[in-house]
Every structure is written in structure tokens, then in C-alpha cells.
Amino acid sequence: MHNSREKMDLPKTIFLLMFILSMIIVSFYTLRPFMISFLWSGMIVIATWPIFLKIKSFLGGNKNFSSVFLTFFLLIFLIYPFFYIINLCIKNSYFFLEWLSSNHFQLPNLHFLINLPYVGKKLYILYQKILNSSGRSLIQCIKPYLKKTTKFLFLKIGYFTNFLLQIFLMLVFNLFLYCKGEKVANILRHFAIRLASTSGDIAVLLAARAIRAVALGVIVTSLVQGFLSTLGLAVSGIPYYTFLIFPIFFLNLLQIGSFPILLPAIIWLYWMNFPVKGTILLIWSIINCILDNVLRAFLIRFGVDFPALLLLAGMIGGIISFGLIGLFVGPVVLVIAYRLIIIWINKAPFPHNLNKKISKNLFKKHTK
């Protein structure tokens, strides 16, 4: 023991650890711009891997062509909604501007402002000044904030450009992972086994199953809910209902549901004296909400045999903590932790297998 301590070179060990740590930090900062897109790409590839295998089998085992085909389909699925919404805005902006410039457009007088306590009279006078000056006084009021607003808009344009770049990188990573998916999976499993033996391999397999369960239970349910909600809005005669497709889908992804958008539409129908259409949309919304809960729970349980409440808590908590990527990160972490804890607990004997004499002795001590 004494000889081994003498032979150990402590400075060498410290410098070696510092070098390894610095390599990890530098590697992290080098790859950080690609991490979000690579994570999303990994989630999408894992979720769509069974579809990729079916396409590959249908195309005669051509892996490269199957990868390009499925990536192109994902490109259309991701990009088309944005172009569709922009096209709708451009088409409908002409009618909106024409309506604003017509003589039929008149701003309300808002007489009820006078009855508001404390500030009502001042608000009404300010509003009348804006009407009488054709908006010039309003421009003078907002002029100090135009610079900040312009900076904010340019900042958002930068975020949108970064978002498009991330989508492009994600599609490139998709091509790579579809082509080299088996090799990447084997490397990850080998690394996990090296870290934690069988438990590491179990964690990797559980992560893949949890991602597919979330994709099946959340993405598919959101698409179905978006279609059914849009169908209800179209049948009820809600104008410009196509603008609500993306918000409905996004709210379903966030596990909020489509009711916050359907409820104002129902109120508007009753307000405009369309009670029959309002009642039909109300009944349709209730059925839609019930179907949402049933379908999501069924698809999640179909994809993976875990408590649905655990996955739901992981999705909601993950979104709150990590953003939209947490939709997958949260359930994966909770599912792996849950299953590994259950495996660890099951290694101990069950309470009913304990010695009955111990129970009798405990009972005697308490009864004395």
C-alpha cells in the first residue's frame, strides 16, 4: 500500500483530470449551436423509425432513397403550415384594408367609459381627441415607444431566422440518423452499458419507448384534435377559421386543449343570434374534449406500458421547465427514473415473504 502511494504521480493525475475536463467543456461549447436541432432530430427519428423501416421495406431496402423520401415529407409537414398561414394573411389583408378604407367602417363612441369610476371621464376625453384628430394624437403618444418597438421587431426577426436555420440543421441530421441509425443506436447502447452495465442499456431502450409513446399519444392526438376542431368551426360558419388551425394544434401540444379557442367561438355564435350553430359547436366541443382525454391515454398506453399520469406530468413539467423540447425530455427522464427505481426495489424481498416469527414478536411487544 505504501509503495503504491509512492508510485502515484499526483500532479500528473490532477493535470490529466484538468485536461479531460477542459476537453469536455470545449467540446460542449463547440457543439452547443447544434444541440437543439440534433435533439429534435433524434426525437423525430426515434418516433418515426417504424415508419422509416416500412418505407425502406416498400422501396426494396434502399436506405438512402428512403431517408431522402421521409426527410422531404417532414420538410413539407414542417414548412407548409407557415407558408399556408402567410398566404392566408396576404389574401385576406386586401379585404381587411378595403373594409377599413370604406365608408362603412366607423369606430364606436364608447359612451360607457364616462360611467367608469375615477378614470372614465379622462379616458373618454382622450378617446374623443384621438377620433377628432384622425389618429394624429395617438401617433404623438406612441412616438417615444417606436424605437423600442422597432428593436423588438428586429430581434424577433433574428429569432425567426435562427428558427429556420435550426429546422434546416434538423433535417440534415435527420438524413444522417436515418442512414446511420443502427450504428448510432449501437454506440449509445454500448456507451450506456460501459457506464452502468445492464441498467444503462435498459435506460436507453426505455428512452426510445418513451419518446415513441409521447409522439404517438401527443402528436397524433394533437393532429386529430386540430382536424376535428377545425371541422367544427367550419361547419358552424366561423369566419376565417383557418387562422385558428395552428393555435389549436399548438395548444394541444401544450396539453391545454382546443377549448380555450372553441369557447370564444361558441360565445360569438350566441352573441350573433345563431343559437342552433352555437349549440352544435358546444356539443361538438364537449365530445371533442372527451375524445381528447380518451384517445391520448389509449395511444400512450398502446405505445408504452407506463402510468399515463406519470407521462402526462412529465410532459407538462417538461414544457414548463425546458420549453417545447421538454415535451419529450420530461417524460423520458421520469420514465427512466421510475423503471430503474422499480427494478431496484424489486431486488428486495416483498413484505409478505418476511419471517412470521418477527411479526409475532413485534405483536407481542406492542400488546404487553
mmCIF file of C-alpha atoms in Angstrom:
data_model
loop_
_atom_site.group_PDB
_atom_site.id
_atom_site.type_symbol
_atom_site.label_atom_id
_atom_site.label_comp_id
_atom_site.label_asym_id
_atom_site.label_seq_id
_atom_site.Cartn_x
_atom_site.Cartn_y
_atom_site.Cartn_z
ATOM 1 C CA MET A 1 0.000 0.000 0.000
ATOM 2 C CA HIS A 2 2.855 2.341 0.882
ATOM 3 C CA ASN A 3 4.675 1.542 -2.385
ATOM 4 C CA SER A 4 1.569 2.230 -4.477
ATOM 5 C CA ARG A 5 1.204 5.676 -2.886
ATOM 6 C CA GLU A 6 4.850 6.448 -3.630
ATOM 7 C CA LYS A 7 4.455 5.413 -7.267
ATOM 8 C CA MET A 8 1.290 7.526 -7.769
ATOM 9 C CA ASP A 9 2.100 10.810 -9.506
ATOM 10 C CA LEU A 10 -0.434 13.235 -8.003
ATOM 11 C CA PRO A 11 0.390 16.276 -10.210
ATOM 12 C CA LYS A 12 0.126 14.085 -13.303
ATOM 13 C CA THR A 13 -3.308 12.834 -12.212
ATOM 14 C CA ILE A 14 -4.524 16.381 -11.491
ATOM 15 C CA PHE A 15 -3.300 17.697 -14.852
ATOM 16 C CA LEU A 16 -4.851 14.713 -16.626
ATOM 17 C CA LEU A 17 -8.231 15.389 -14.993
ATOM 18 C CA MET A 18 -7.952 19.087 -15.842
ATOM 19 C CA PHE A 19 -7.180 18.223 -19.465
ATOM 20 C CA ILE A 20 -10.150 15.848 -19.715
ATOM 21 C CA LEU A 21 -12.459 18.413 -18.097
ATOM 22 C CA SER A 22 -11.252 21.172 -20.432
ATOM 23 C CA MET A 23 -11.786 18.892 -23.448
ATOM 24 C CA ILE A 24 -15.358 18.215 -22.315
ATOM 25 C CA ILE A 25 -16.066 21.940 -21.821
ATOM 26 C CA VAL A 26 -14.549 22.940 -25.185
ATOM 27 C CA SER A 27 -16.435 20.148 -26.953
ATOM 28 C CA PHE A 28 -19.685 21.265 -25.329
ATOM 29 C CA TYR A 29 -19.262 24.907 -26.415
ATOM 30 C CA THR A 30 -18.244 23.792 -29.919
ATOM 31 C CA LEU A 31 -21.335 21.640 -30.376
ATOM 32 C CA ARG A 32 -23.761 23.878 -28.463
ATOM 33 C CA PRO A 33 -25.147 25.647 -31.603
ATOM 34 C CA PHE A 34 -26.174 22.250 -32.986
ATOM 35 C CA MET A 35 -27.529 20.653 -29.807
ATOM 36 C CA ILE A 36 -31.161 21.801 -30.031
ATOM 37 C CA SER A 37 -31.520 20.792 -33.667
ATOM 38 C CA PHE A 38 -29.765 17.465 -33.012
ATOM 39 C CA LEU A 39 -32.014 16.734 -30.026
ATOM 40 C CA TRP A 40 -35.150 17.463 -32.064
ATOM 41 C CA SER A 41 -33.790 15.368 -34.909
ATOM 42 C CA GLY A 42 -33.123 12.469 -32.551
ATOM 43 C CA MET A 43 -36.647 12.673 -31.118
ATOM 44 C CA ILE A 44 -38.206 12.749 -34.593
ATOM 45 C CA VAL A 45 -36.080 9.884 -35.929
ATOM 46 C CA ILE A 46 -36.804 7.680 -32.906
ATOM 47 C CA ALA A 47 -40.537 8.425 -33.144
ATOM 48 C CA THR A 48 -40.704 7.802 -36.908
ATOM 49 C CA TRP A 49 -38.256 4.879 -37.066
ATOM 50 C CA PRO A 50 -41.001 2.212 -37.534
ATOM 51 C CA ILE A 51 -42.396 4.291 -40.433
ATOM 52 C CA PHE A 52 -38.895 4.533 -41.916
ATOM 53 C CA LEU A 53 -38.493 0.753 -41.761
ATOM 54 C CA LYS A 54 -41.818 0.244 -43.575
ATOM 55 C CA ILE A 55 -40.861 2.744 -46.291
ATOM 56 C CA LYS A 56 -37.468 1.077 -46.615
ATOM 57 C CA SER A 57 -39.117 -2.334 -46.999
ATOM 58 C CA PHE A 58 -41.575 -0.934 -49.567
ATOM 59 C CA LEU A 59 -38.726 0.592 -51.615
ATOM 60 C CA GLY A 60 -36.770 -2.647 -51.733
ATOM 61 C CA GLY A 61 -34.347 -1.940 -48.899
ATOM 62 C CA ASN A 62 -32.888 1.253 -50.402
ATOM 63 C CA LYS A 63 -31.854 3.108 -47.249
ATOM 64 C CA ASN A 64 -30.626 6.321 -48.900
ATOM 65 C CA PHE A 65 -33.727 6.865 -51.027
ATOM 66 C CA SER A 66 -35.969 6.046 -48.041
ATOM 67 C CA SER A 67 -34.104 8.617 -45.918
ATOM 68 C CA VAL A 68 -34.484 11.332 -48.570
ATOM 69 C CA PHE A 69 -38.167 10.499 -49.095
ATOM 70 C CA LEU A 70 -39.095 10.632 -45.395
ATOM 71 C CA THR A 71 -36.996 13.773 -44.790
ATOM 72 C CA PHE A 72 -38.714 15.502 -47.721
ATOM 73 C CA PHE A 73 -42.092 14.523 -46.264
ATOM 74 C CA LEU A 74 -41.074 16.001 -42.887
ATOM 75 C CA LEU A 75 -39.928 19.175 -44.661
ATOM 76 C CA ILE A 76 -43.372 19.579 -46.225
ATOM 77 C CA PHE A 77 -45.054 18.806 -42.897
ATOM 78 C CA LEU A 78 -42.993 21.441 -41.037
ATOM 79 C CA ILE A 79 -42.745 24.210 -43.641
ATOM 80 C CA TYR A 80 -46.143 24.034 -45.350
ATOM 81 C CA PRO A 81 -48.206 25.323 -42.354
ATOM 82 C CA PHE A 82 -46.090 28.507 -42.146
ATOM 83 C CA PHE A 83 -46.410 29.268 -45.857
ATOM 84 C CA TYR A 84 -50.109 28.440 -45.714
ATOM 85 C CA ILE A 85 -50.722 30.914 -42.867
ATOM 86 C CA ILE A 86 -48.622 33.620 -44.580
ATOM 87 C CA ASN A 87 -50.549 33.071 -47.821
ATOM 88 C CA LEU A 88 -53.861 33.377 -45.956
ATOM 89 C CA CYS A 89 -52.728 36.626 -44.324
ATOM 90 C CA ILE A 90 -51.742 38.083 -47.696
ATOM 91 C CA LYS A 91 -55.019 37.026 -49.319
ATOM 92 C CA ASN A 92 -57.255 38.339 -46.542
ATOM 93 C CA SER A 93 -55.278 41.529 -45.900
ATOM 94 C CA TYR A 94 -56.713 43.086 -49.093
ATOM 95 C CA PHE A 95 -60.306 42.629 -47.923
ATOM 96 C CA PHE A 96 -59.422 43.874 -44.441
ATOM 97 C CA LEU A 97 -57.732 47.030 -45.763
ATOM 98 C CA GLU A 98 -60.595 47.649 -48.185
ATOM 99 C CA TRP A 99 -63.057 47.354 -45.288
ATOM 100 C CA LEU A 100 -61.027 49.808 -43.213
ATOM 101 C CA SER A 101 -60.903 52.352 -46.033
ATOM 102 C CA SER A 102 -64.621 52.087 -46.847
ATOM 103 C CA ASN A 103 -67.266 54.462 -45.507
ATOM 104 C CA HIS A 104 -68.948 51.584 -43.682
ATOM 105 C CA PHE A 105 -66.116 51.390 -41.177
ATOM 106 C CA GLN A 106 -66.764 53.549 -38.123
ATOM 107 C CA LEU A 107 -65.149 53.420 -34.730
ATOM 108 C CA PRO A 108 -67.578 53.168 -31.780
ATOM 109 C CA ASN A 109 -68.202 56.153 -29.496
ATOM 110 C CA LEU A 110 -67.622 54.183 -26.279
ATOM 111 C CA HIS A 111 -70.024 56.253 -24.160
ATOM 112 C CA PHE A 112 -69.811 53.696 -21.363
ATOM 113 C CA LEU A 113 -66.325 54.986 -20.500
ATOM 114 C CA ILE A 114 -67.902 58.031 -18.814
ATOM 115 C CA ASN A 115 -69.545 55.790 -16.196
ATOM 116 C CA LEU A 116 -66.257 54.216 -15.139
ATOM 117 C CA PRO A 117 -65.113 55.459 -11.710
ATOM 118 C CA TYR A 118 -62.053 57.725 -11.335
ATOM 119 C CA VAL A 119 -60.541 57.369 -14.837
ATOM 120 C CA GLY A 120 -63.650 57.004 -17.018
ATOM 121 C CA LYS A 121 -64.060 60.668 -17.942
ATOM 122 C CA LYS A 122 -60.358 61.129 -18.759
ATOM 123 C CA LEU A 123 -60.329 58.007 -20.947
ATOM 124 C CA TYR A 124 -63.423 59.177 -22.817
ATOM 125 C CA ILE A 125 -61.929 62.655 -23.469
ATOM 126 C CA LEU A 126 -58.655 61.099 -24.663
ATOM 127 C CA TYR A 127 -60.537 58.721 -26.965
ATOM 128 C CA GLN A 128 -62.578 61.580 -28.467
ATOM 129 C CA LYS A 129 -59.385 63.570 -29.096
ATOM 130 C CA ILE A 130 -57.946 60.610 -30.992
ATOM 131 C CA LEU A 131 -61.121 60.332 -33.104
ATOM 132 C CA ASN A 132 -61.259 64.063 -33.854
ATOM 133 C CA SER A 133 -57.583 64.257 -34.839
ATOM 134 C CA SER A 134 -57.868 61.203 -37.164
ATOM 135 C CA GLY A 135 -55.274 59.374 -35.096
ATOM 136 C CA ARG A 136 -52.593 62.098 -35.095
ATOM 137 C CA SER A 137 -52.660 62.443 -31.300
ATOM 138 C CA LEU A 138 -52.310 58.683 -30.972
ATOM 139 C CA ILE A 139 -49.201 58.782 -33.146
ATOM 140 C CA GLN A 140 -47.745 61.510 -30.919
ATOM 141 C CA CYS A 141 -48.414 59.351 -27.854
ATOM 142 C CA ILE A 142 -46.751 56.241 -29.220
ATOM 143 C CA LYS A 143 -43.822 58.001 -30.940
ATOM 144 C CA PRO A 144 -41.461 57.607 -27.903
ATOM 145 C CA TYR A 145 -42.060 53.843 -27.994
ATOM 146 C CA LEU A 146 -41.490 53.367 -31.737
ATOM 147 C CA LYS A 147 -37.729 52.923 -31.316
ATOM 148 C CA LYS A 148 -38.153 50.187 -28.712
ATOM 149 C CA THR A 149 -40.849 48.523 -30.804
ATOM 150 C CA THR A 150 -38.603 48.549 -33.885
ATOM 151 C CA LYS A 151 -35.751 46.969 -31.913
ATOM 152 C CA PHE A 152 -38.150 44.345 -30.591
ATOM 153 C CA LEU A 153 -39.388 43.502 -34.103
ATOM 154 C CA PHE A 154 -35.856 43.198 -35.494
ATOM 155 C CA LEU A 155 -34.952 40.958 -32.558
ATOM 156 C CA LYS A 156 -37.911 38.709 -33.321
ATOM 157 C CA ILE A 157 -36.892 38.595 -36.993
ATOM 158 C CA GLY A 158 -33.475 37.389 -35.831
ATOM 159 C CA TYR A 159 -35.131 34.690 -33.723
ATOM 160 C CA PHE A 160 -37.220 33.610 -36.704
ATOM 161 C CA THR A 161 -34.095 33.378 -38.891
ATOM 162 C CA ASN A 162 -32.422 31.262 -36.226
ATOM 163 C CA PHE A 163 -35.549 29.097 -36.092
ATOM 164 C CA LEU A 164 -35.376 28.459 -39.854
ATOM 165 C CA LEU A 165 -31.669 27.613 -39.539
ATOM 166 C CA GLN A 166 -32.448 25.129 -36.751
ATOM 167 C CA ILE A 167 -35.095 23.463 -38.939
ATOM 168 C CA PHE A 168 -32.576 23.158 -41.791
ATOM 169 C CA LEU A 169 -29.956 21.612 -39.473
ATOM 170 C CA MET A 170 -32.571 19.288 -38.018
ATOM 171 C CA LEU A 171 -33.448 17.979 -41.484
ATOM 172 C CA VAL A 172 -29.745 17.440 -42.267
ATOM 173 C CA PHE A 173 -29.349 15.486 -39.014
ATOM 174 C CA ASN A 174 -32.482 13.516 -39.922
ATOM 175 C CA LEU A 175 -30.842 12.358 -43.153
ATOM 176 C CA PHE A 176 -27.733 11.295 -41.252
ATOM 177 C CA LEU A 177 -29.626 9.463 -38.491
ATOM 178 C CA TYR A 178 -31.929 7.639 -40.903
ATOM 179 C CA CYS A 179 -28.884 6.396 -42.833
ATOM 180 C CA LYS A 180 -26.743 5.558 -39.782
ATOM 181 C CA GLY A 181 -29.478 4.913 -37.212
ATOM 182 C CA GLU A 182 -28.464 1.365 -36.305
ATOM 183 C CA LYS A 183 -24.812 2.310 -35.797
ATOM 184 C CA VAL A 184 -25.693 5.342 -33.658
ATOM 185 C CA ALA A 185 -28.088 3.235 -31.553
ATOM 186 C CA ASN A 186 -25.437 0.552 -31.005
ATOM 187 C CA ILE A 187 -22.855 3.181 -29.982
ATOM 188 C CA LEU A 188 -25.292 4.708 -27.472
ATOM 189 C CA ARG A 189 -26.196 1.305 -26.029
ATOM 190 C CA HIS A 190 -22.534 0.296 -25.833
ATOM 191 C CA PHE A 191 -21.686 3.562 -24.048
ATOM 192 C CA ALA A 192 -24.604 3.097 -21.626
ATOM 193 C CA ILE A 193 -23.520 -0.487 -20.872
ATOM 194 C CA ARG A 194 -19.981 0.753 -20.238
ATOM 195 C CA LEU A 195 -21.341 3.291 -17.735
ATOM 196 C CA ALA A 196 -23.975 1.257 -15.887
ATOM 197 C CA SER A 197 -23.938 -2.294 -17.237
ATOM 198 C CA THR A 198 -27.437 -3.713 -17.868
ATOM 199 C CA SER A 199 -29.179 -0.766 -16.215
ATOM 200 C CA GLY A 200 -27.621 1.583 -18.759
ATOM 201 C CA ASP A 201 -28.900 -0.479 -21.678
ATOM 202 C CA ILE A 202 -32.358 -0.585 -20.089
ATOM 203 C CA ALA A 203 -32.300 3.219 -19.727
ATOM 204 C CA VAL A 204 -31.533 3.707 -23.446
ATOM 205 C CA LEU A 205 -34.296 1.314 -24.539
ATOM 206 C CA LEU A 206 -36.779 2.927 -22.143
ATOM 207 C CA ALA A 207 -35.912 6.370 -23.513
ATOM 208 C CA ALA A 208 -36.693 5.230 -27.053
ATOM 209 C CA ARG A 209 -40.008 3.681 -25.984
ATOM 210 C CA ALA A 210 -40.995 6.782 -24.010
ATOM 211 C CA ILE A 211 -40.252 9.075 -26.975
ATOM 212 C CA ARG A 212 -42.419 6.928 -29.254
ATOM 213 C CA ALA A 213 -45.204 6.868 -26.680
ATOM 214 C CA VAL A 214 -45.183 10.668 -26.396
ATOM 215 C CA ALA A 215 -45.070 11.074 -30.170
ATOM 216 C CA LEU A 216 -47.943 8.644 -30.610
ATOM 217 C CA GLY A 217 -50.025 9.943 -27.725
ATOM 218 C CA VAL A 218 -49.425 13.688 -28.078
ATOM 219 C CA ILE A 219 -48.574 14.459 -31.700
ATOM 220 C CA VAL A 220 -51.225 12.161 -33.171
ATOM 221 C CA THR A 221 -53.838 13.360 -30.669
ATOM 222 C CA SER A 222 -52.977 17.000 -31.434
ATOM 223 C CA LEU A 223 -53.388 16.384 -35.165
ATOM 224 C CA VAL A 224 -56.737 14.644 -34.643
ATOM 225 C CA GLN A 225 -57.918 17.401 -32.305
ATOM 226 C CA GLY A 226 -56.803 20.084 -34.733
ATOM 227 C CA PHE A 227 -58.708 18.444 -37.581
ATOM 228 C CA LEU A 228 -61.896 17.858 -35.568
ATOM 229 C CA SER A 229 -61.868 21.349 -34.024
ATOM 230 C CA THR A 230 -61.332 22.976 -37.420
ATOM 231 C CA LEU A 231 -64.129 20.855 -38.874
ATOM 232 C CA GLY A 232 -66.476 22.041 -36.113
ATOM 233 C CA LEU A 233 -65.542 25.687 -36.717
ATOM 234 C CA ALA A 234 -66.050 25.307 -40.473
ATOM 235 C CA VAL A 235 -69.464 23.645 -40.128
ATOM 236 C CA SER A 236 -70.550 26.315 -37.618
ATOM 237 C CA GLY A 237 -69.708 29.079 -40.085
ATOM 238 C CA ILE A 238 -66.940 30.790 -38.110
ATOM 239 C CA PRO A 239 -65.233 33.294 -40.463
ATOM 240 C CA TYR A 240 -61.507 32.937 -41.124
ATOM 241 C CA TYR A 241 -61.383 29.711 -39.129
ATOM 242 C CA THR A 242 -58.229 28.631 -40.969
ATOM 243 C CA PHE A 243 -56.249 31.163 -38.907
ATOM 244 C CA LEU A 244 -57.092 29.096 -35.824
ATOM 245 C CA ILE A 245 -55.622 25.787 -37.073
ATOM 246 C CA PHE A 246 -52.088 26.444 -35.851
ATOM 247 C CA PRO A 247 -53.117 27.878 -32.419
ATOM 248 C CA ILE A 248 -55.384 24.854 -31.841
ATOM 249 C CA PHE A 249 -52.588 22.427 -32.716
ATOM 250 C CA PHE A 250 -50.094 24.336 -30.539
ATOM 251 C CA LEU A 251 -52.437 24.427 -27.520
ATOM 252 C CA ASN A 252 -52.982 20.678 -27.845
ATOM 253 C CA LEU A 253 -49.221 20.168 -27.895
ATOM 254 C CA LEU A 254 -49.016 22.144 -24.645
ATOM 255 C CA GLN A 255 -51.694 19.841 -23.141
ATOM 256 C CA ILE A 256 -54.127 22.762 -22.770
ATOM 257 C CA GLY A 257 -56.611 21.568 -25.359
ATOM 258 C CA SER A 258 -58.634 23.352 -28.010
ATOM 259 C CA PHE A 259 -61.451 24.512 -25.701
ATOM 260 C CA PRO A 260 -59.885 27.975 -24.997
ATOM 261 C CA ILE A 261 -60.303 28.718 -28.717
ATOM 262 C CA LEU A 262 -63.626 26.952 -29.228
ATOM 263 C CA LEU A 263 -65.285 28.684 -26.245
ATOM 264 C CA PRO A 264 -64.987 32.256 -27.662
ATOM 265 C CA ALA A 265 -66.326 30.941 -30.974
ATOM 266 C CA ILE A 266 -69.354 29.469 -29.170
ATOM 267 C CA ILE A 267 -69.967 32.754 -27.313
ATOM 268 C CA TRP A 268 -69.671 34.697 -30.585
ATOM 269 C CA LEU A 269 -72.279 32.471 -32.269
ATOM 270 C CA TYR A 270 -74.768 33.040 -29.436
ATOM 271 C CA TRP A 271 -73.952 36.773 -29.459
ATOM 272 C CA MET A 272 -74.662 36.984 -33.203
ATOM 273 C CA ASN A 273 -78.058 35.231 -32.724
ATOM 274 C CA PHE A 274 -77.049 31.837 -34.116
ATOM 275 C CA PRO A 275 -78.230 29.640 -31.203
ATOM 276 C CA VAL A 276 -78.516 26.441 -33.267
ATOM 277 C CA LYS A 277 -74.964 26.683 -34.594
ATOM 278 C CA GLY A 278 -73.702 27.697 -31.151
ATOM 279 C CA THR A 279 -75.366 24.671 -29.537
ATOM 280 C CA ILE A 280 -73.992 22.334 -32.217
ATOM 281 C CA LEU A 281 -70.468 23.692 -31.717
ATOM 282 C CA LEU A 282 -70.860 23.431 -27.919
ATOM 283 C CA ILE A 283 -71.878 19.754 -28.121
ATOM 284 C CA TRP A 284 -69.108 19.104 -30.641
ATOM 285 C CA SER A 285 -66.552 20.763 -28.326
ATOM 286 C CA ILE A 286 -67.624 18.633 -25.342
ATOM 287 C CA ILE A 287 -67.359 15.440 -27.412
ATOM 288 C CA ASN A 288 -64.001 16.642 -28.710
ATOM 289 C CA CYS A 289 -62.631 17.226 -25.194
ATOM 290 C CA ILE A 290 -63.785 13.786 -24.015
ATOM 291 C CA LEU A 291 -62.245 12.162 -27.096
ATOM 292 C CA ASP A 292 -59.011 14.060 -26.453
ATOM 293 C CA ASN A 293 -58.531 12.519 -22.999
ATOM 294 C CA VAL A 294 -59.584 9.019 -24.060
ATOM 295 C CA LEU A 295 -57.504 8.956 -27.257
ATOM 296 C CA ARG A 296 -54.365 10.358 -25.622
ATOM 297 C CA ALA A 297 -54.476 7.865 -22.738
ATOM 298 C CA PHE A 298 -55.150 4.954 -25.120
ATOM 299 C CA LEU A 299 -52.335 5.834 -27.520
ATOM 300 C CA ILE A 300 -49.824 6.406 -24.719
ATOM 301 C CA ARG A 301 -50.703 3.071 -23.113
ATOM 302 C CA PHE A 302 -50.569 1.450 -26.547
ATOM 303 C CA GLY A 303 -47.089 2.818 -27.156
ATOM 304 C CA VAL A 304 -45.571 2.002 -23.762
ATOM 305 C CA ASP A 305 -46.784 0.268 -20.611
ATOM 306 C CA PHE A 306 -46.236 3.038 -18.069
ATOM 307 C CA PRO A 307 -48.592 5.050 -15.862
ATOM 308 C CA ALA A 308 -50.318 7.610 -18.081
ATOM 309 C CA LEU A 309 -50.311 10.115 -15.200
ATOM 310 C CA LEU A 310 -46.520 9.860 -14.982
ATOM 311 C CA LEU A 311 -46.119 10.611 -18.686
ATOM 312 C CA LEU A 312 -48.630 13.469 -18.505
ATOM 313 C CA ALA A 313 -46.792 15.008 -15.527
ATOM 314 C CA GLY A 314 -43.516 14.641 -17.419
ATOM 315 C CA MET A 315 -44.913 16.392 -20.496
ATOM 316 C CA ILE A 316 -46.428 19.343 -18.619
ATOM 317 C CA GLY A 317 -43.479 19.733 -16.234
ATOM 318 C CA GLY A 318 -41.004 19.342 -19.091
ATOM 319 C CA ILE A 319 -42.659 22.088 -21.151
ATOM 320 C CA ILE A 320 -42.690 24.450 -18.155
ATOM 321 C CA SER A 321 -39.044 23.727 -17.287
ATOM 322 C CA PHE A 322 -37.346 23.252 -20.678
ATOM 323 C CA GLY A 323 -39.697 24.718 -23.272
ATOM 324 C CA LEU A 324 -41.174 22.737 -26.144
ATOM 325 C CA ILE A 325 -38.268 20.261 -26.174
ATOM 326 C CA GLY A 326 -39.371 19.338 -22.634
ATOM 327 C CA LEU A 327 -42.402 17.669 -24.198
ATOM 328 C CA PHE A 328 -40.052 14.716 -24.798
ATOM 329 C CA VAL A 329 -37.309 15.334 -22.217
ATOM 330 C CA GLY A 330 -39.678 15.370 -19.215
ATOM 331 C CA PRO A 331 -41.404 12.015 -19.872
ATOM 332 C CA VAL A 332 -38.122 10.322 -20.837
ATOM 333 C CA VAL A 333 -36.417 11.319 -17.573
ATOM 334 C CA LEU A 334 -39.417 10.357 -15.407
ATOM 335 C CA VAL A 335 -39.962 7.025 -17.169
ATOM 336 C CA ILE A 336 -36.297 6.010 -16.873
ATOM 337 C CA ALA A 337 -36.165 7.040 -13.201
ATOM 338 C CA TYR A 338 -39.456 5.252 -12.460
ATOM 339 C CA ARG A 339 -38.448 1.980 -14.127
ATOM 340 C CA LEU A 340 -34.936 1.898 -12.633
ATOM 341 C CA ILE A 341 -36.328 2.577 -9.147
ATOM 342 C CA ILE A 342 -38.888 -0.225 -9.596
ATOM 343 C CA ILE A 343 -36.124 -2.627 -10.716
ATOM 344 C CA TRP A 344 -34.012 -1.635 -7.700
ATOM 345 C CA ILE A 345 -36.945 -2.071 -5.288
ATOM 346 C CA ASN A 346 -37.860 -5.491 -6.716
ATOM 347 C CA LYS A 347 -34.422 -6.826 -5.799
ATOM 348 C CA ALA A 348 -35.505 -6.732 -2.137
ATOM 349 C CA PRO A 349 -37.910 -9.361 -0.694
ATOM 350 C CA PHE A 350 -41.587 -8.499 -0.519
ATOM 351 C CA PRO A 351 -43.101 -7.805 2.932
ATOM 352 C CA HIS A 352 -45.240 -10.967 2.852
ATOM 353 C CA ASN A 353 -42.055 -13.084 2.490
ATOM 354 C CA LEU A 354 -40.622 -11.884 5.811
ATOM 355 C CA ASN A 355 -40.342 -14.290 8.699
ATOM 356 C CA LYS A 356 -43.661 -14.696 10.501
ATOM 357 C CA LYS A 357 -41.876 -15.039 13.836
ATOM 358 C CA ILE A 358 -40.644 -11.453 13.570
ATOM 359 C CA SER A 359 -44.214 -10.289 13.093
ATOM 360 C CA LYS A 360 -45.369 -12.319 16.099
ATOM 361 C CA ASN A 361 -42.591 -10.931 18.305
ATOM 362 C CA LEU A 362 -43.445 -7.379 17.274
ATOM 363 C CA PHE A 363 -47.104 -8.041 18.026
ATOM 364 C CA LYS A 364 -46.258 -9.432 21.496
ATOM 365 C CA LYS A 365 -44.082 -6.422 22.350
ATOM 366 C CA HIS A 366 -46.828 -3.995 21.437
ATOM 367 C CA THR A 367 -49.505 -5.913 23.376
ATOM 368 C CA LYS A 368 -47.533 -6.051 26.634
#
